Tab-separated table of C-alpha atoms in Angstrom:
chain	number	residue	atom	x	y	z
A	442	THR	CA	0.000	0.000	0.000
A	443	VAL	CA	1.054	3.579	-0.604
A	444	GLY	CA	-0.441	6.787	0.675
A	445	CYS	CA	0.006	10.495	1.073
A	446	VAL	CA	-1.565	13.169	3.267
A	447	ALA	CA	-0.996	16.895	2.894
A	448	VAL	CA	-2.033	20.241	4.338
A	449	ASP	CA	-1.295	23.658	2.875
A	450	GLY	CA	-0.552	26.892	4.716
A	451	GLU	CA	-4.246	27.675	4.925
A	452	GLY	CA	-5.179	24.420	6.624
A	453	ASN	CA	-6.715	22.698	3.599
A	454	LEU	CA	-6.328	18.936	3.959
A	455	ALA	CA	-6.362	15.924	1.634
A	456	ALA	CA	-5.628	12.204	1.847
A	457	ALA	CA	-4.973	9.550	-0.800
A	458	THR	CA	-4.231	5.834	-0.617
A	459	SER	CA	-3.621	3.184	-3.281
A	460	THR	CA	-2.888	-0.518	-3.057
A	461	GLY	CA	-2.634	-3.878	-4.679
A	462	GLY	CA	-4.003	-5.448	-1.514
A	463	LEU	CA	-2.695	-8.639	0.051
A	464	VAL	CA	-0.466	-11.292	-1.460
A	465	ASN	CA	-2.586	-14.353	-2.320
A	466	LYS	CA	-5.851	-12.544	-1.519
A	467	MET	CA	-9.120	-13.969	-2.809
A	468	VAL	CA	-10.360	-12.561	-6.088
A	469	GLY	CA	-12.960	-9.928	-5.280
A	470	ARG	CA	-11.592	-9.112	-1.814
A	471	ILE	CA	-12.053	-5.481	-0.759
A	472	GLY	CA	-9.538	-3.995	1.665
A	473	ASP	CA	-9.444	-0.911	3.856
A	474	THR	CA	-7.894	1.452	1.320
A	475	PRO	CA	-11.077	2.441	-0.548
A	476	ILE	CA	-13.278	2.381	2.547
A	477	ILE	CA	-13.894	5.960	3.680
A	478	GLY	CA	-13.141	6.213	7.390
A	479	ALA	CA	-11.015	3.073	7.449
A	480	GLY	CA	-7.886	3.274	5.291
A	481	THR	CA	-8.523	6.790	4.046
A	482	TYR	CA	-10.165	9.780	5.708
A	483	ALA	CA	-9.986	13.573	5.727
A	484	ASN	CA	-12.062	16.338	7.272
A	485	LYS	CA	-11.329	19.882	8.459
A	486	LEU	CA	-9.212	18.609	11.369
A	487	CYS	CA	-6.933	16.007	9.836
A	488	ALA	CA	-6.115	13.770	6.887
A	489	VAL	CA	-5.263	10.099	7.418
A	490	SER	CA	-3.927	7.234	5.292
A	491	ALA	CA	-3.443	3.727	6.692
A	492	THR	CA	-1.559	0.622	5.669
A	493	GLY	CA	-1.405	-2.933	6.962
A	494	LYS	CA	-3.981	-5.673	7.426
A	495	GLY	CA	-7.082	-4.263	5.843
A	496	GLU	CA	-9.536	-6.351	7.810
A	497	ALA	CA	-8.132	-5.017	11.110
A	498	ILE	CA	-8.089	-1.446	9.835
A	499	ILE	CA	-11.724	-1.691	8.708
A	500	ARG	CA	-12.777	-3.130	12.066
A	501	GLY	CA	-10.963	-0.288	13.817
A	502	THR	CA	-12.383	2.401	11.497
A	503	VAL	CA	-8.872	3.753	11.842
A	504	GLY	CA	-9.091	6.938	9.774
A	505	ARG	CA	-12.335	8.166	11.275
A	506	GLU	CA	-11.234	7.140	14.775
A	507	VAL	CA	-8.227	9.463	14.600
A	508	ALA	CA	-10.467	12.354	13.545
A	509	ALA	CA	-13.084	11.540	16.198
A	510	LEU	CA	-10.523	11.495	19.007
A	511	MET	CA	-9.384	14.950	17.939
A	512	GLU	CA	-12.921	16.239	17.484
A	513	TYR	CA	-14.621	14.840	20.563
A	514	LYS	CA	-11.790	14.184	23.009
A	515	GLY	CA	-9.559	17.109	22.113
A	516	LEU	CA	-6.490	14.960	21.531
A	517	SER	CA	-3.600	16.247	19.448
A	518	LEU	CA	-2.885	14.527	16.139
A	519	ASN	CA	0.027	12.592	17.628
A	520	GLU	CA	-1.984	11.534	20.652
A	521	ALA	CA	-4.887	10.419	18.479
A	522	THR	CA	-2.806	8.393	16.006
A	523	SER	CA	-0.770	6.774	18.785
A	524	TYR	CA	-3.932	5.810	20.656
A	525	VAL	CA	-5.589	4.313	17.586
A	526	VAL	CA	-2.516	2.329	16.577
A	527	LYS	CA	-1.847	1.063	20.109
A	528	GLU	CA	-5.348	0.598	21.478
A	529	CYS	CA	-7.759	0.203	18.574
A	530	THR	CA	-5.980	-2.277	16.314
A	531	PRO	CA	-4.209	-5.580	17.017
A	532	LYS	CA	-0.420	-5.547	17.192
A	533	PHE	CA	1.442	-6.112	13.925
A	534	THR	CA	-1.509	-4.985	11.800
A	535	THR	CA	-1.520	-1.223	11.311
A	536	GLY	CA	0.465	1.784	10.167
A	537	VAL	CA	-0.884	5.329	9.916
A	538	ILE	CA	0.300	8.630	8.529
A	539	ALA	CA	-1.615	11.822	9.237
A	540	VAL	CA	-1.409	15.600	9.143
A	541	SER	CA	-3.567	18.128	10.959
A	542	ALA	CA	-4.975	21.464	9.812
A	543	SER	CA	-2.408	23.215	11.986
A	544	GLY	CA	0.514	21.488	10.252
A	545	GLU	CA	1.278	18.680	12.705
A	546	VAL	CA	2.578	15.414	11.243
A	547	ALA	CA	2.177	11.926	12.738
A	548	MET	CA	3.548	8.589	11.539
A	549	SER	CA	2.672	5.695	13.818
A	550	TYR	CA	2.692	1.914	13.381
A	551	ASN	CA	2.487	-1.301	15.355
A	552	THR	CA	4.154	-3.415	12.696
A	553	VAL	CA	7.885	-4.135	12.631
A	554	GLY	CA	8.403	-1.268	10.216
A	555	MET	CA	6.764	1.167	7.829
A	556	PHE	CA	8.266	2.815	4.768
A	557	ARG	CA	7.570	6.468	5.523
A	558	ALA	CA	8.613	10.043	4.950
A	559	CYS	CA	7.445	13.505	5.944
A	560	ALA	CA	8.335	17.170	5.693
A	561	THR	CA	7.035	20.427	7.133
A	562	GLU	CA	7.339	24.052	6.110
A	563	ASP	CA	9.669	24.820	9.023
A	564	GLY	CA	12.318	22.586	7.465
A	565	TYR	CA	11.781	19.310	9.317
A	566	THR	CA	12.280	16.221	7.156
A	567	GLU	CA	12.199	12.550	8.099
A	568	VAL	CA	12.617	9.395	6.039
A	569	GLY	CA	12.546	6.066	7.852
A	570	ILE	CA	11.560	2.428	7.911
A	571	TRP	CA	12.066	1.072	11.420
A	572	ALA	CA	11.778	2.555	14.900
A	573	GLY	CA	14.755	4.711	15.690
A	574	ASP	CA	15.415	5.692	12.078
B	1234	MET	CA	2.001	26.436	11.248
B	1235	GLY	CA	2.389	26.088	7.478
B	1236	TRP	CA	2.234	23.233	5.042
B	1237	ALA	CA	3.076	19.644	5.894
B	1238	ILE	CA	3.177	16.350	4.058
B	1239	ALA	CA	3.596	12.694	4.967
B	1240	LEU	CA	3.698	9.598	2.792
B	1241	HIS	CA	4.045	5.868	3.246
B	1242	GLY	CA	5.032	2.933	1.087
B	1243	GLY	CA	3.516	0.158	3.159
B	1244	ALA	CA	4.023	-1.495	6.520
B	1245	GLY	CA	4.640	-4.999	7.789
B	1246	ASP	CA	7.289	-7.372	9.007
B	1247	ILE	CA	10.055	-5.534	7.151
B	1248	PRO	CA	13.242	-7.416	8.020
B	1249	ARG	CA	16.123	-5.301	9.274
B	1250	SER	CA	18.276	-7.708	7.319
B	1251	MET	CA	16.705	-6.606	4.025
B	1252	PRO	CA	19.586	-6.610	1.536
B	1253	SER	CA	20.763	-3.223	0.365
B	1254	ASN	CA	19.865	-3.938	-3.252
B	1255	ARG	CA	16.226	-4.162	-2.145
B	1256	LEU	CA	16.381	-1.514	0.561
B	1257	GLU	CA	18.171	1.337	-1.165
B	1258	PRO	CA	15.782	1.692	-4.141
B	1259	ARG	CA	12.885	1.972	-1.714
B	1260	LYS	CA	14.624	4.597	0.402
B	1261	ALA	CA	15.542	6.530	-2.733
B	1262	ALA	CA	11.918	6.369	-3.871
B	1263	LEU	CA	10.706	7.729	-0.538
B	1264	HIS	CA	13.105	10.688	-0.861
B	1265	TYR	CA	12.080	11.237	-4.482
B	1266	CYS	CA	8.343	11.121	-3.850
B	1267	LEU	CA	8.667	13.362	-0.790
B	1268	GLN	CA	10.536	15.903	-2.880
B	1269	ILE	CA	7.788	15.840	-5.512
B	1270	GLY	CA	5.219	16.632	-2.842
B	1271	VAL	CA	7.286	19.337	-1.165
B	1272	GLU	CA	7.925	21.111	-4.449
B	1273	ALA	CA	4.249	20.961	-5.364
B	1274	LEU	CA	3.229	22.437	-2.009
B	1275	LYS	CA	5.859	25.159	-2.331
B	1276	ALA	CA	4.500	25.919	-5.803
B	1277	GLY	CA	1.055	26.500	-4.327
B	1278	ARG	CA	-0.634	23.349	-5.635
B	1279	SER	CA	-3.709	22.292	-3.660
B	1280	PRO	CA	-3.327	19.446	-1.144
B	1281	LEU	CA	-5.684	17.390	-3.308
B	1282	ASP	CA	-3.375	17.809	-6.302
B	1283	VAL	CA	-0.342	17.087	-4.145
B	1284	VAL	CA	-1.584	13.803	-2.709
B	1285	GLU	CA	-2.666	12.601	-6.159
B	1286	LEU	CA	0.699	13.563	-7.645
B	1287	VAL	CA	2.679	11.795	-4.937
B	1288	VAL	CA	0.549	8.663	-4.977
B	1289	CYS	CA	0.869	8.484	-8.772
B	1290	ALA	CA	4.657	8.552	-8.329
B	1291	LEU	CA	4.461	5.795	-5.721
B	1292	GLU	CA	2.135	3.752	-7.957
B	1293	ASP	CA	4.605	4.046	-10.827
B	1294	ASN	CA	7.438	2.724	-8.669
B	1295	PRO	CA	7.632	-1.100	-8.845
B	1296	ASN	CA	9.104	-1.339	-5.351
B	1297	PHE	CA	5.805	-0.611	-3.631
B	1298	ASN	CA	2.529	-2.498	-3.513
B	1299	ALA	CA	0.335	-0.286	-5.687
B	1300	GLY	CA	0.150	0.280	-9.424
B	1301	LYS	CA	3.255	-1.220	-11.016
B	1302	GLY	CA	4.449	-3.711	-8.412
B	1303	SER	CA	1.006	-4.545	-7.041
B	1304	VAL	CA	0.889	-7.895	-5.307
B	1305	LEU	CA	-1.095	-10.710	-6.878
B	1306	THR	CA	-4.345	-12.422	-6.030
B	1307	GLY	CA	-4.472	-16.161	-5.472
B	1308	LYS	CA	-5.183	-16.532	-9.181
B	1309	GLY	CA	-2.127	-14.507	-10.153
B	1310	THR	CA	-4.141	-11.484	-11.225
B	1311	VAL	CA	-3.968	-7.827	-10.177
B	1312	GLU	CA	-6.890	-6.118	-8.447
B	1313	MET	CA	-5.986	-2.595	-7.380
B	1314	GLU	CA	-7.835	-0.196	-5.095
B	1315	ALA	CA	-7.493	3.517	-4.409
B	1316	CYS	CA	-9.225	6.345	-2.603
B	1317	ILE	CA	-8.877	10.124	-2.379
B	1318	MET	CA	-10.613	12.557	-0.010
B	1319	ASP	CA	-10.825	16.334	0.342
B	1320	GLY	CA	-10.937	17.454	3.970
B	1321	ASN	CA	-12.800	20.708	3.386
B	1322	THR	CA	-15.778	19.259	1.581
B	1323	LYS	CA	-15.505	15.587	2.531
B	1324	SER	CA	-15.774	14.900	-1.169
B	1325	CYS	CA	-14.243	11.535	-1.925
B	1326	GLY	CA	-13.822	8.934	-4.598
B	1327	ALA	CA	-12.779	5.307	-4.492
B	1328	VAL	CA	-12.243	2.391	-6.852
B	1329	SER	CA	-11.716	-1.320	-6.367
B	1330	GLY	CA	-10.879	-4.244	-8.591
B	1331	VAL	CA	-9.201	-2.283	-11.346
B	1332	SER	CA	-6.696	-4.226	-13.393
B	1333	THR	CA	-5.766	-2.056	-16.367
B	1334	VAL	CA	-5.828	1.540	-15.087
B	1335	LYS	CA	-2.260	2.836	-14.891
B	1336	ASN	CA	-2.949	5.126	-11.933
B	1337	ALA	CA	-5.918	3.989	-9.866
B	1338	ILE	CA	-5.695	7.084	-7.669
B	1339	SER	CA	-6.433	9.328	-10.648
B	1340	LEU	CA	-9.476	7.201	-11.474
B	1341	ALA	CA	-10.612	7.599	-7.860
B	1342	ARG	CA	-10.360	11.372	-8.242
B	1343	LEU	CA	-12.464	11.198	-11.398
B	1344	VAL	CA	-15.093	9.216	-9.493
B	1345	MET	CA	-15.097	12.031	-6.935
B	1346	GLU	CA	-15.304	14.840	-9.454
B	1347	LYS	CA	-17.269	13.385	-12.369
B	1348	THR	CA	-19.895	11.119	-10.847
B	1349	PRO	CA	-22.680	11.508	-8.286
B	1350	HIS	CA	-21.173	8.499	-6.477
B	1351	ILE	CA	-18.310	7.764	-4.115
B	1352	TYR	CA	-17.200	4.264	-5.035
B	1353	LEU	CA	-17.012	2.234	-8.249
B	1354	GLY	CA	-15.738	-1.319	-8.468
B	1355	PHE	CA	-14.566	-3.910	-10.962
B	1356	GLU	CA	-16.254	-3.812	-14.406
B	1357	GLY	CA	-18.013	-0.537	-13.663
B	1358	ALA	CA	-14.769	1.134	-12.641
B	1359	GLU	CA	-12.991	-0.168	-15.726
B	1360	GLU	CA	-15.815	1.002	-17.979
B	1361	PHE	CA	-15.781	4.442	-16.349
B	1362	ALA	CA	-12.008	4.642	-16.863
B	1363	ARG	CA	-12.459	4.105	-20.583
B	1364	GLU	CA	-15.283	6.635	-20.773
B	1365	GLN	CA	-13.040	9.206	-19.130
B	1366	GLY	CA	-10.073	8.472	-21.378
B	1367	ILE	CA	-7.705	7.840	-18.480
B	1368	GLU	CA	-4.527	5.937	-19.360
B	1369	VAL	CA	-4.945	2.170	-19.405
B	1370	VAL	CA	-2.317	-0.504	-19.912
B	1371	ASP	CA	-2.204	-4.260	-20.213
B	1372	SER	CA	-2.443	-5.818	-16.768
B	1373	SER	CA	0.986	-7.395	-17.307
B	1374	HIS	CA	2.383	-3.872	-16.807
B	1375	PHE	CA	1.724	-4.184	-13.073
B	1376	ILE	CA	3.182	-7.668	-12.538
B	1377	THR	CA	6.795	-8.027	-11.421
B	1378	LEU	CA	8.936	-11.142	-11.156
B	1379	GLU	CA	9.378	-10.414	-7.447
B	1380	ASN	CA	5.630	-10.539	-6.893
B	1381	ILE	CA	5.242	-13.765	-8.862
B	1382	GLU	CA	7.794	-15.258	-6.472
B	1383	ARG	CA	6.036	-13.773	-3.433
B	1384	LEU	CA	2.747	-15.327	-4.528
B	1385	LYS	CA	4.449	-18.671	-4.952
B	1386	GLN	CA	5.895	-18.426	-1.431
B	1387	ALA	CA	2.564	-17.359	0.036
B	1388	LYS	CA	0.785	-20.264	-1.625
B	1389	GLU	CA	3.389	-22.688	-0.334
B	1390	ALA	CA	2.894	-21.274	3.167
B	1391	ASN	CA	-0.898	-21.278	2.664
B	1392	ARG	CA	-1.078	-17.631	3.721
B	1393	VAL	CA	-2.339	-14.273	2.679
B	1394	GLN	CA	0.108	-11.629	3.794
B	1395	ILE	CA	0.555	-7.894	4.071
B	1396	ASP	CA	3.221	-5.752	2.495
B	1397	PHE	CA	6.774	-6.959	2.961
B	1398	THR	CA	5.857	-9.708	5.411
B	1399	GLN	CA	8.021	-12.781	5.112
B	1400	PRO	CA	5.728	-15.796	4.670
B	1401	ILE	CA	7.874	-18.202	6.667
B	1402	HIS	CA	7.587	-15.999	9.769
B	1403	GLN	CA	3.838	-16.135	9.924
B	1404	GLU	CA	3.029	-19.637	8.843
B	1405	LEU	CA	0.277	-21.194	10.895
B	1406	LYS	CA	-0.111	-24.883	11.476
B	1407	ASP	CA	-3.872	-25.007	11.233
B	1408	GLY	CA	-4.672	-23.737	7.797
B	1409	PRO	CA	-5.248	-20.635	5.756
B	1410	LYS	CA	-6.240	-18.112	8.425
B	1411	GLY	CA	-3.978	-15.356	7.246
B	1412	ASP	CA	-5.424	-11.930	7.683
B	1413	GLN	CA	-8.832	-13.188	8.617
B	1414	ILE	CA	-7.588	-12.819	12.184
B	1415	GLY	CA	-8.013	-9.410	13.698
Protein backbone atom coordinates (compact mmCIF):
# COMPACT_ATOMS: atom_id res chain seq x y z
CA THR A 1 0.00 0.00 0.00
CA VAL A 2 1.05 3.58 -0.60
CA GLY A 3 -0.44 6.79 0.68
CA CYS A 4 0.01 10.50 1.07
CA VAL A 5 -1.57 13.17 3.27
CA ALA A 6 -1.00 16.89 2.89
CA VAL A 7 -2.03 20.24 4.34
CA ASP A 8 -1.30 23.66 2.87
CA GLY A 9 -0.55 26.89 4.72
CA GLU A 10 -4.25 27.68 4.93
CA GLY A 11 -5.18 24.42 6.62
CA ASN A 12 -6.72 22.70 3.60
CA LEU A 13 -6.33 18.94 3.96
CA ALA A 14 -6.36 15.92 1.63
CA ALA A 15 -5.63 12.20 1.85
CA ALA A 16 -4.97 9.55 -0.80
CA THR A 17 -4.23 5.83 -0.62
CA SER A 18 -3.62 3.18 -3.28
CA THR A 19 -2.89 -0.52 -3.06
CA GLY A 20 -2.63 -3.88 -4.68
CA GLY A 21 -4.00 -5.45 -1.51
CA LEU A 22 -2.69 -8.64 0.05
CA VAL A 23 -0.47 -11.29 -1.46
CA ASN A 24 -2.59 -14.35 -2.32
CA LYS A 25 -5.85 -12.54 -1.52
CA MET A 26 -9.12 -13.97 -2.81
CA VAL A 27 -10.36 -12.56 -6.09
CA GLY A 28 -12.96 -9.93 -5.28
CA ARG A 29 -11.59 -9.11 -1.81
CA ILE A 30 -12.05 -5.48 -0.76
CA GLY A 31 -9.54 -4.00 1.66
CA ASP A 32 -9.44 -0.91 3.86
CA THR A 33 -7.89 1.45 1.32
CA PRO A 34 -11.08 2.44 -0.55
CA ILE A 35 -13.28 2.38 2.55
CA ILE A 36 -13.89 5.96 3.68
CA GLY A 37 -13.14 6.21 7.39
CA ALA A 38 -11.01 3.07 7.45
CA GLY A 39 -7.89 3.27 5.29
CA THR A 40 -8.52 6.79 4.05
CA TYR A 41 -10.17 9.78 5.71
CA ALA A 42 -9.99 13.57 5.73
CA ASN A 43 -12.06 16.34 7.27
CA LYS A 44 -11.33 19.88 8.46
CA LEU A 45 -9.21 18.61 11.37
CA CYS A 46 -6.93 16.01 9.84
CA ALA A 47 -6.12 13.77 6.89
CA VAL A 48 -5.26 10.10 7.42
CA SER A 49 -3.93 7.23 5.29
CA ALA A 50 -3.44 3.73 6.69
CA THR A 51 -1.56 0.62 5.67
CA GLY A 52 -1.40 -2.93 6.96
CA LYS A 53 -3.98 -5.67 7.43
CA GLY A 54 -7.08 -4.26 5.84
CA GLU A 55 -9.54 -6.35 7.81
CA ALA A 56 -8.13 -5.02 11.11
CA ILE A 57 -8.09 -1.45 9.84
CA ILE A 58 -11.72 -1.69 8.71
CA ARG A 59 -12.78 -3.13 12.07
CA GLY A 60 -10.96 -0.29 13.82
CA THR A 61 -12.38 2.40 11.50
CA VAL A 62 -8.87 3.75 11.84
CA GLY A 63 -9.09 6.94 9.77
CA ARG A 64 -12.33 8.17 11.28
CA GLU A 65 -11.23 7.14 14.78
CA VAL A 66 -8.23 9.46 14.60
CA ALA A 67 -10.47 12.35 13.54
CA ALA A 68 -13.08 11.54 16.20
CA LEU A 69 -10.52 11.49 19.01
CA MET A 70 -9.38 14.95 17.94
CA GLU A 71 -12.92 16.24 17.48
CA TYR A 72 -14.62 14.84 20.56
CA LYS A 73 -11.79 14.18 23.01
CA GLY A 74 -9.56 17.11 22.11
CA LEU A 75 -6.49 14.96 21.53
CA SER A 76 -3.60 16.25 19.45
CA LEU A 77 -2.88 14.53 16.14
CA ASN A 78 0.03 12.59 17.63
CA GLU A 79 -1.98 11.53 20.65
CA ALA A 80 -4.89 10.42 18.48
CA THR A 81 -2.81 8.39 16.01
CA SER A 82 -0.77 6.77 18.79
CA TYR A 83 -3.93 5.81 20.66
CA VAL A 84 -5.59 4.31 17.59
CA VAL A 85 -2.52 2.33 16.58
CA LYS A 86 -1.85 1.06 20.11
CA GLU A 87 -5.35 0.60 21.48
CA CYS A 88 -7.76 0.20 18.57
CA THR A 89 -5.98 -2.28 16.31
CA PRO A 90 -4.21 -5.58 17.02
CA LYS A 91 -0.42 -5.55 17.19
CA PHE A 92 1.44 -6.11 13.92
CA THR A 93 -1.51 -4.99 11.80
CA THR A 94 -1.52 -1.22 11.31
CA GLY A 95 0.46 1.78 10.17
CA VAL A 96 -0.88 5.33 9.92
CA ILE A 97 0.30 8.63 8.53
CA ALA A 98 -1.62 11.82 9.24
CA VAL A 99 -1.41 15.60 9.14
CA SER A 100 -3.57 18.13 10.96
CA ALA A 101 -4.97 21.46 9.81
CA SER A 102 -2.41 23.21 11.99
CA GLY A 103 0.51 21.49 10.25
CA GLU A 104 1.28 18.68 12.71
CA VAL A 105 2.58 15.41 11.24
CA ALA A 106 2.18 11.93 12.74
CA MET A 107 3.55 8.59 11.54
CA SER A 108 2.67 5.70 13.82
CA TYR A 109 2.69 1.91 13.38
CA ASN A 110 2.49 -1.30 15.36
CA THR A 111 4.15 -3.41 12.70
CA VAL A 112 7.89 -4.14 12.63
CA GLY A 113 8.40 -1.27 10.22
CA MET A 114 6.76 1.17 7.83
CA PHE A 115 8.27 2.82 4.77
CA ARG A 116 7.57 6.47 5.52
CA ALA A 117 8.61 10.04 4.95
CA CYS A 118 7.45 13.50 5.94
CA ALA A 119 8.33 17.17 5.69
CA THR A 120 7.03 20.43 7.13
CA GLU A 121 7.34 24.05 6.11
CA ASP A 122 9.67 24.82 9.02
CA GLY A 123 12.32 22.59 7.46
CA TYR A 124 11.78 19.31 9.32
CA THR A 125 12.28 16.22 7.16
CA GLU A 126 12.20 12.55 8.10
CA VAL A 127 12.62 9.40 6.04
CA GLY A 128 12.55 6.07 7.85
CA ILE A 129 11.56 2.43 7.91
CA TRP A 130 12.07 1.07 11.42
CA ALA A 131 11.78 2.55 14.90
CA GLY A 132 14.76 4.71 15.69
CA ASP A 133 15.42 5.69 12.08
CA MET B 1 2.00 26.44 11.25
CA GLY B 2 2.39 26.09 7.48
CA TRP B 3 2.23 23.23 5.04
CA ALA B 4 3.08 19.64 5.89
CA ILE B 5 3.18 16.35 4.06
CA ALA B 6 3.60 12.69 4.97
CA LEU B 7 3.70 9.60 2.79
CA HIS B 8 4.04 5.87 3.25
CA GLY B 9 5.03 2.93 1.09
CA GLY B 10 3.52 0.16 3.16
CA ALA B 11 4.02 -1.49 6.52
CA GLY B 12 4.64 -5.00 7.79
CA ASP B 13 7.29 -7.37 9.01
CA ILE B 14 10.05 -5.53 7.15
CA PRO B 15 13.24 -7.42 8.02
CA ARG B 16 16.12 -5.30 9.27
CA SER B 17 18.28 -7.71 7.32
CA MET B 18 16.71 -6.61 4.03
CA PRO B 19 19.59 -6.61 1.54
CA SER B 20 20.76 -3.22 0.36
CA ASN B 21 19.86 -3.94 -3.25
CA ARG B 22 16.23 -4.16 -2.14
CA LEU B 23 16.38 -1.51 0.56
CA GLU B 24 18.17 1.34 -1.17
CA PRO B 25 15.78 1.69 -4.14
CA ARG B 26 12.89 1.97 -1.71
CA LYS B 27 14.62 4.60 0.40
CA ALA B 28 15.54 6.53 -2.73
CA ALA B 29 11.92 6.37 -3.87
CA LEU B 30 10.71 7.73 -0.54
CA HIS B 31 13.10 10.69 -0.86
CA TYR B 32 12.08 11.24 -4.48
CA CYS B 33 8.34 11.12 -3.85
CA LEU B 34 8.67 13.36 -0.79
CA GLN B 35 10.54 15.90 -2.88
CA ILE B 36 7.79 15.84 -5.51
CA GLY B 37 5.22 16.63 -2.84
CA VAL B 38 7.29 19.34 -1.17
CA GLU B 39 7.92 21.11 -4.45
CA ALA B 40 4.25 20.96 -5.36
CA LEU B 41 3.23 22.44 -2.01
CA LYS B 42 5.86 25.16 -2.33
CA ALA B 43 4.50 25.92 -5.80
CA GLY B 44 1.06 26.50 -4.33
CA ARG B 45 -0.63 23.35 -5.63
CA SER B 46 -3.71 22.29 -3.66
CA PRO B 47 -3.33 19.45 -1.14
CA LEU B 48 -5.68 17.39 -3.31
CA ASP B 49 -3.37 17.81 -6.30
CA VAL B 50 -0.34 17.09 -4.14
CA VAL B 51 -1.58 13.80 -2.71
CA GLU B 52 -2.67 12.60 -6.16
CA LEU B 53 0.70 13.56 -7.65
CA VAL B 54 2.68 11.79 -4.94
CA VAL B 55 0.55 8.66 -4.98
CA CYS B 56 0.87 8.48 -8.77
CA ALA B 57 4.66 8.55 -8.33
CA LEU B 58 4.46 5.80 -5.72
CA GLU B 59 2.14 3.75 -7.96
CA ASP B 60 4.61 4.05 -10.83
CA ASN B 61 7.44 2.72 -8.67
CA PRO B 62 7.63 -1.10 -8.84
CA ASN B 63 9.10 -1.34 -5.35
CA PHE B 64 5.80 -0.61 -3.63
CA ASN B 65 2.53 -2.50 -3.51
CA ALA B 66 0.33 -0.29 -5.69
CA GLY B 67 0.15 0.28 -9.42
CA LYS B 68 3.26 -1.22 -11.02
CA GLY B 69 4.45 -3.71 -8.41
CA SER B 70 1.01 -4.55 -7.04
CA VAL B 71 0.89 -7.90 -5.31
CA LEU B 72 -1.09 -10.71 -6.88
CA THR B 73 -4.35 -12.42 -6.03
CA GLY B 74 -4.47 -16.16 -5.47
CA LYS B 75 -5.18 -16.53 -9.18
CA GLY B 76 -2.13 -14.51 -10.15
CA THR B 77 -4.14 -11.48 -11.22
CA VAL B 78 -3.97 -7.83 -10.18
CA GLU B 79 -6.89 -6.12 -8.45
CA MET B 80 -5.99 -2.59 -7.38
CA GLU B 81 -7.84 -0.20 -5.09
CA ALA B 82 -7.49 3.52 -4.41
CA CYS B 83 -9.22 6.34 -2.60
CA ILE B 84 -8.88 10.12 -2.38
CA MET B 85 -10.61 12.56 -0.01
CA ASP B 86 -10.83 16.33 0.34
CA GLY B 87 -10.94 17.45 3.97
CA ASN B 88 -12.80 20.71 3.39
CA THR B 89 -15.78 19.26 1.58
CA LYS B 90 -15.50 15.59 2.53
CA SER B 91 -15.77 14.90 -1.17
CA CYS B 92 -14.24 11.53 -1.93
CA GLY B 93 -13.82 8.93 -4.60
CA ALA B 94 -12.78 5.31 -4.49
CA VAL B 95 -12.24 2.39 -6.85
CA SER B 96 -11.72 -1.32 -6.37
CA GLY B 97 -10.88 -4.24 -8.59
CA VAL B 98 -9.20 -2.28 -11.35
CA SER B 99 -6.70 -4.23 -13.39
CA THR B 100 -5.77 -2.06 -16.37
CA VAL B 101 -5.83 1.54 -15.09
CA LYS B 102 -2.26 2.84 -14.89
CA ASN B 103 -2.95 5.13 -11.93
CA ALA B 104 -5.92 3.99 -9.87
CA ILE B 105 -5.69 7.08 -7.67
CA SER B 106 -6.43 9.33 -10.65
CA LEU B 107 -9.48 7.20 -11.47
CA ALA B 108 -10.61 7.60 -7.86
CA ARG B 109 -10.36 11.37 -8.24
CA LEU B 110 -12.46 11.20 -11.40
CA VAL B 111 -15.09 9.22 -9.49
CA MET B 112 -15.10 12.03 -6.93
CA GLU B 113 -15.30 14.84 -9.45
CA LYS B 114 -17.27 13.39 -12.37
CA THR B 115 -19.89 11.12 -10.85
CA PRO B 116 -22.68 11.51 -8.29
CA HIS B 117 -21.17 8.50 -6.48
CA ILE B 118 -18.31 7.76 -4.12
CA TYR B 119 -17.20 4.26 -5.03
CA LEU B 120 -17.01 2.23 -8.25
CA GLY B 121 -15.74 -1.32 -8.47
CA PHE B 122 -14.57 -3.91 -10.96
CA GLU B 123 -16.25 -3.81 -14.41
CA GLY B 124 -18.01 -0.54 -13.66
CA ALA B 125 -14.77 1.13 -12.64
CA GLU B 126 -12.99 -0.17 -15.73
CA GLU B 127 -15.81 1.00 -17.98
CA PHE B 128 -15.78 4.44 -16.35
CA ALA B 129 -12.01 4.64 -16.86
CA ARG B 130 -12.46 4.10 -20.58
CA GLU B 131 -15.28 6.64 -20.77
CA GLN B 132 -13.04 9.21 -19.13
CA GLY B 133 -10.07 8.47 -21.38
CA ILE B 134 -7.71 7.84 -18.48
CA GLU B 135 -4.53 5.94 -19.36
CA VAL B 136 -4.95 2.17 -19.40
CA VAL B 137 -2.32 -0.50 -19.91
CA ASP B 138 -2.20 -4.26 -20.21
CA SER B 139 -2.44 -5.82 -16.77
CA SER B 140 0.99 -7.39 -17.31
CA HIS B 141 2.38 -3.87 -16.81
CA PHE B 142 1.72 -4.18 -13.07
CA ILE B 143 3.18 -7.67 -12.54
CA THR B 144 6.79 -8.03 -11.42
CA LEU B 145 8.94 -11.14 -11.16
CA GLU B 146 9.38 -10.41 -7.45
CA ASN B 147 5.63 -10.54 -6.89
CA ILE B 148 5.24 -13.76 -8.86
CA GLU B 149 7.79 -15.26 -6.47
CA ARG B 150 6.04 -13.77 -3.43
CA LEU B 151 2.75 -15.33 -4.53
CA LYS B 152 4.45 -18.67 -4.95
CA GLN B 153 5.89 -18.43 -1.43
CA ALA B 154 2.56 -17.36 0.04
CA LYS B 155 0.78 -20.26 -1.62
CA GLU B 156 3.39 -22.69 -0.33
CA ALA B 157 2.89 -21.27 3.17
CA ASN B 158 -0.90 -21.28 2.66
CA ARG B 159 -1.08 -17.63 3.72
CA VAL B 160 -2.34 -14.27 2.68
CA GLN B 161 0.11 -11.63 3.79
CA ILE B 162 0.55 -7.89 4.07
CA ASP B 163 3.22 -5.75 2.49
CA PHE B 164 6.77 -6.96 2.96
CA THR B 165 5.86 -9.71 5.41
CA GLN B 166 8.02 -12.78 5.11
CA PRO B 167 5.73 -15.80 4.67
CA ILE B 168 7.87 -18.20 6.67
CA HIS B 169 7.59 -16.00 9.77
CA GLN B 170 3.84 -16.13 9.92
CA GLU B 171 3.03 -19.64 8.84
CA LEU B 172 0.28 -21.19 10.89
CA LYS B 173 -0.11 -24.88 11.48
CA ASP B 174 -3.87 -25.01 11.23
CA GLY B 175 -4.67 -23.74 7.80
CA PRO B 176 -5.25 -20.64 5.76
CA LYS B 177 -6.24 -18.11 8.42
CA GLY B 178 -3.98 -15.36 7.25
CA ASP B 179 -5.42 -11.93 7.68
CA GLN B 180 -8.83 -13.19 8.62
CA ILE B 181 -7.59 -12.82 12.18
CA GLY B 182 -8.01 -9.41 13.70
